[in-house]
XYZ file of C-alpha atoms in Angstrom:
322
model
C 28.033 139.135 123.593
C 24.300 137.935 123.066
C 25.490 135.019 120.899
C 21.675 133.470 120.013
C 21.435 136.753 117.868
C 24.723 135.390 115.578
C 23.437 134.334 112.173
C 25.224 131.706 109.801
C 28.002 133.852 108.265
C 28.805 135.122 111.660
C 29.573 131.066 112.440
C 30.984 130.646 109.397
C 33.548 133.721 110.100
C 34.342 132.058 113.463
C 35.188 128.903 112.311
C 37.494 130.078 109.528
C 39.157 132.038 111.937
C 39.584 129.162 114.089
C 40.789 127.276 111.339
C 43.215 129.266 110.327
C 44.801 129.621 113.662
C 44.979 126.387 114.131
C 46.624 125.614 110.896
C 49.365 128.633 111.996
C 49.752 127.088 114.936
C 50.539 123.697 113.613
C 52.789 125.031 110.914
C 54.460 127.054 113.833
C 55.363 124.079 115.733
C 57.150 122.430 112.460
C 58.924 125.730 112.025
C 60.353 125.446 115.799
C 61.063 121.628 115.053
C 62.783 122.318 111.884
C 66.606 122.680 112.151
C 69.450 122.938 109.840
C 71.843 120.663 111.005
C 75.282 121.610 109.600
C 76.964 120.177 106.403
C 73.227 119.188 105.056
C 70.506 120.807 103.116
C 67.100 120.901 103.817
C 65.319 121.534 106.885
C 62.316 118.773 106.809
C 62.030 115.383 108.572
C 62.254 112.537 105.992
C 59.222 111.299 105.031
C 60.766 107.293 106.047
C 60.284 106.644 110.088
C 63.459 104.369 110.870
C 62.580 101.945 113.186
C 64.233 100.983 116.594
C 67.950 100.349 116.287
C 68.324 102.094 112.826
C 71.436 102.073 111.632
C 73.869 104.545 110.047
C 76.679 102.580 108.573
C 78.562 105.663 106.771
C 79.442 108.806 108.753
C 82.431 110.379 109.895
C 83.578 112.860 112.581
C 86.299 115.861 112.045
C 88.002 117.695 114.610
C 90.608 120.901 114.175
C 91.991 119.877 117.761
C 93.156 116.736 115.790
C 96.815 116.195 113.761
C 95.855 116.283 109.889
C 98.266 113.848 108.085
C 100.444 116.149 105.449
C 99.673 112.799 103.214
C 95.821 113.833 102.813
C 93.961 115.938 100.076
C 90.767 115.730 101.815
C 89.963 118.724 104.831
C 86.737 119.828 105.976
C 85.823 122.026 108.607
C 84.827 120.548 112.216
C 81.733 117.875 111.752
C 81.473 117.361 115.809
C 79.517 114.293 117.721
C 77.142 117.169 118.844
C 76.296 117.952 115.478
C 76.052 114.662 114.419
C 73.266 114.042 117.280
C 71.194 116.640 115.563
C 72.162 115.138 112.103
C 70.560 112.074 114.033
C 67.055 113.824 115.909
C 66.252 115.091 112.358
C 66.812 111.166 110.234
C 65.441 109.064 113.462
C 68.470 106.627 113.209
C 69.980 105.543 116.683
C 72.947 103.268 115.692
C 76.216 104.369 113.962
C 79.285 103.626 112.542
C 81.995 105.916 112.390
C 84.543 106.164 109.728
C 88.006 107.116 110.081
C 88.237 109.927 107.552
C 91.755 109.823 105.634
C 92.431 113.295 107.051
C 93.951 111.803 110.068
C 95.545 109.043 108.339
C 96.200 106.432 111.176
C 95.738 108.794 113.982
C 92.464 107.787 114.987
C 91.974 109.436 117.766
C 88.900 111.550 116.247
C 87.030 108.278 114.966
C 87.683 106.461 118.542
C 86.725 109.435 120.552
C 83.710 110.043 118.540
C 82.603 106.703 119.739
C 83.492 106.509 123.265
C 81.091 110.164 123.474
C 78.219 108.487 121.618
C 78.444 105.169 123.741
C 77.883 101.853 123.065
C 75.541 102.916 120.058
C 78.385 103.333 117.745
C 80.985 101.826 116.102
C 84.723 102.583 114.764
C 85.973 101.952 111.167
C 89.555 102.464 111.684
C 92.853 103.039 109.450
C 96.374 100.973 110.155
C 99.061 100.405 108.084
C 100.975 96.922 108.507
C 102.892 98.963 111.408
C 99.904 98.377 113.574
C 100.782 96.202 116.633
C 98.518 93.357 118.082
C 98.144 95.016 121.273
C 96.615 98.423 119.520
C 94.703 95.984 117.686
C 92.902 94.511 120.424
C 92.967 97.644 122.313
C 90.618 99.477 119.487
C 88.248 96.283 119.742
C 87.441 97.071 123.232
C 87.080 100.801 122.364
C 84.309 99.799 119.366
C 86.689 99.323 116.128
C 85.511 95.899 114.350
C 86.989 97.177 110.759
C 89.450 98.650 108.792
C 89.503 100.738 106.043
C 91.437 100.865 102.717
C 90.684 103.996 101.305
C 92.422 103.891 97.804
C 90.136 106.815 96.573
C 91.502 109.357 98.333
C 95.555 110.107 98.589
C 96.132 108.828 102.082
C 98.239 105.675 104.114
C 96.947 102.426 103.043
C 97.889 100.634 100.052
C 96.736 97.351 97.664
C 99.755 95.531 99.076
C 98.542 95.864 102.708
C 95.664 94.544 102.623
C 95.853 90.525 102.636
C 98.443 90.627 105.581
C 96.055 92.929 107.416
C 93.051 90.872 106.584
C 94.835 87.989 108.049
C 95.700 89.819 111.222
C 92.320 91.027 112.113
C 90.410 87.677 111.335
C 90.850 86.274 114.409
C 89.067 89.636 115.821
C 86.120 88.874 113.273
C 86.901 92.278 111.742
C 86.279 92.812 108.011
C 87.688 95.109 106.010
C 86.428 98.079 104.102
C 86.951 99.135 100.639
C 86.888 102.652 99.127
C 88.256 102.919 95.332
C 87.232 104.208 92.329
C 85.994 101.276 89.633
C 89.400 100.935 87.674
C 90.923 100.586 91.277
C 88.443 98.212 92.732
C 88.566 95.815 89.195
C 92.495 96.091 89.844
C 92.593 94.641 93.048
C 89.941 91.726 92.586
C 92.636 89.060 92.876
C 93.693 90.460 96.177
C 89.648 90.564 97.530
C 88.649 87.301 96.135
C 91.554 85.677 98.437
C 91.178 87.433 102.014
C 89.705 85.720 104.742
C 87.828 88.533 106.100
C 84.737 89.306 104.873
C 84.874 92.713 102.918
C 82.077 95.457 102.821
C 82.162 98.016 99.780
C 81.483 101.796 100.486
C 79.044 103.817 98.258
C 77.579 101.180 95.763
C 81.112 99.847 95.021
C 81.383 102.812 92.733
C 79.883 101.078 89.988
C 80.310 103.715 86.959
C 77.581 105.995 85.595
C 75.834 105.643 82.874
C 76.142 102.107 82.509
C 75.586 100.701 86.014
C 74.411 97.399 86.280
C 75.506 96.637 82.605
C 78.845 97.711 83.586
C 82.096 94.818 84.438
C 83.054 95.616 88.177
C 78.666 94.919 88.895
C 79.056 91.376 87.967
C 82.309 91.261 89.514
C 80.686 92.494 92.892
C 78.209 90.614 92.683
C 80.549 87.438 92.285
C 82.118 87.902 94.901
C 79.410 88.643 97.342
C 77.869 84.743 95.656
C 80.981 83.512 97.777
C 79.411 84.403 100.804
C 81.770 86.849 102.768
C 80.820 90.321 100.378
C 78.857 93.284 101.434
C 77.365 96.792 99.841
C 76.786 100.214 101.566
C 73.303 101.685 99.927
C 75.349 105.207 99.903
C 76.656 108.228 98.560
C 73.853 108.295 95.604
C 75.724 111.075 94.379
C 79.064 109.721 94.469
C 78.936 108.634 90.557
C 75.220 109.980 89.545
C 75.152 111.721 85.921
C 70.980 112.400 87.099
C 71.528 113.879 90.614
C 69.131 114.809 93.001
C 66.364 114.492 94.101
C 65.480 111.343 92.236
C 69.627 110.408 91.442
C 68.313 107.480 89.108
C 71.101 105.901 88.153
C 72.556 105.094 91.177
C 68.892 104.158 92.368
C 68.745 101.624 89.765
C 71.974 100.262 91.094
C 70.778 100.161 94.822
C 67.501 98.586 93.654
C 69.636 95.396 92.358
C 71.675 95.394 94.781
C 69.608 95.167 97.550
C 66.972 93.016 95.350
C 69.840 90.650 94.467
C 71.476 90.155 98.035
C 69.025 91.526 100.702
C 71.046 89.997 103.482
C 74.424 91.704 102.381
C 73.457 95.405 102.163
C 73.208 98.297 104.747
C 72.935 102.124 104.653
C 75.075 104.708 105.193
C 74.382 108.543 105.145
C 78.288 109.304 104.696
C 77.695 112.954 106.842
C 78.920 115.629 106.298
C 79.544 114.156 102.809
C 83.237 115.077 102.636
C 83.333 114.137 98.832
C 81.099 116.541 97.784
C 83.107 120.178 96.571
C 82.806 122.857 99.180
C 81.787 124.881 95.876
C 78.305 122.590 95.731
C 75.766 122.640 97.803
C 75.315 119.451 100.383
C 72.795 117.067 99.607
C 69.389 117.191 101.257
C 69.977 114.037 104.303
C 65.925 113.299 104.301
C 65.850 113.405 100.402
C 68.578 110.549 100.629
C 67.637 108.522 103.709
C 63.562 108.434 101.426
C 65.786 106.977 98.368
C 64.933 104.132 100.674
C 61.577 103.650 100.090
C 62.423 103.302 96.252
C 65.546 100.871 96.546
C 63.526 98.821 99.218
C 60.099 99.513 98.923
C 59.034 96.409 101.436
C 59.124 97.284 105.060
C 60.740 94.217 106.405
C 63.461 94.544 103.646
C 64.073 98.007 104.673
C 63.801 96.596 108.410
C 66.446 93.935 106.821
C 68.709 96.911 105.643
C 68.673 99.826 108.588
C 68.571 96.987 111.712
C 69.274 93.497 110.841
C 72.430 93.237 108.687
C 74.299 96.106 110.612
C 73.560 94.366 114.443
C 75.061 91.041 112.522
C 77.870 92.986 110.096
C 79.114 95.203 113.267
C 78.385 93.697 115.872
C 75.567 95.205 117.869
C 73.767 93.532 120.272
C 70.361 91.730 119.716
C 68.638 94.486 122.027
C 69.141 98.251 122.439
């Protein structure tokens, strides 16, 4: 071929073909990298790049090999450690906190086995009742447990009466209590929460009702507990109480922003994967959209680093370096 005979039109055609081929190759690479994560909508990665040691402070693991507690109501399908690793690849987090599902009651093997499989980058939130022995608590501490959960929102094995005695027993271990309950229940147990010796962590924005949001009395009560210096809130479950819905979750966003602004040292982020509270008849949330809400909830990069890295390291006893 005599390339010297090419005209301007030929060069433009060749350049256009090259650009199209390059674009096709880039899109092909993106399609190859995109992967559907079980129990999550969408395949695109989030816009927000997770910093090193970013922690997902709230997710669950389910397995059909474990015995279901007959008193429970939520019984999702399997959501395995390998499924969660695919979730981490998509979102970019590298530390995590596995929360015992209500499905298994006080049989914490699903959660402790998951932490053992994941390794030192994971911590456990366990469920116990007042019959637990001190030896069992110490054993679970060695296995990565740092929290006991009082799930008062689902049918389960814990009651408000157990909060104070168990909080006293775990205080010397450096653990804290975690509360998942509806707004009415949280308000009812406020006298108990005001007297526990351990730190308290509220799940899912403390389930502040909508559309009242920050104007609801519960928000002021939670803030008052924060002012006492030992209360934290998980910026998670944007879909739990929203009336607006995706992609903005604008009403939940206003609550999350208020927490992050008021007490930046007392908030952490969690995915709530595999989203067991979302009815089976509804699509699962897009986890990239949920993660990107942090760009709105905490617009400052230093604040996001605090929420994703520094605060979880303090709350869950992670080492200072990976």
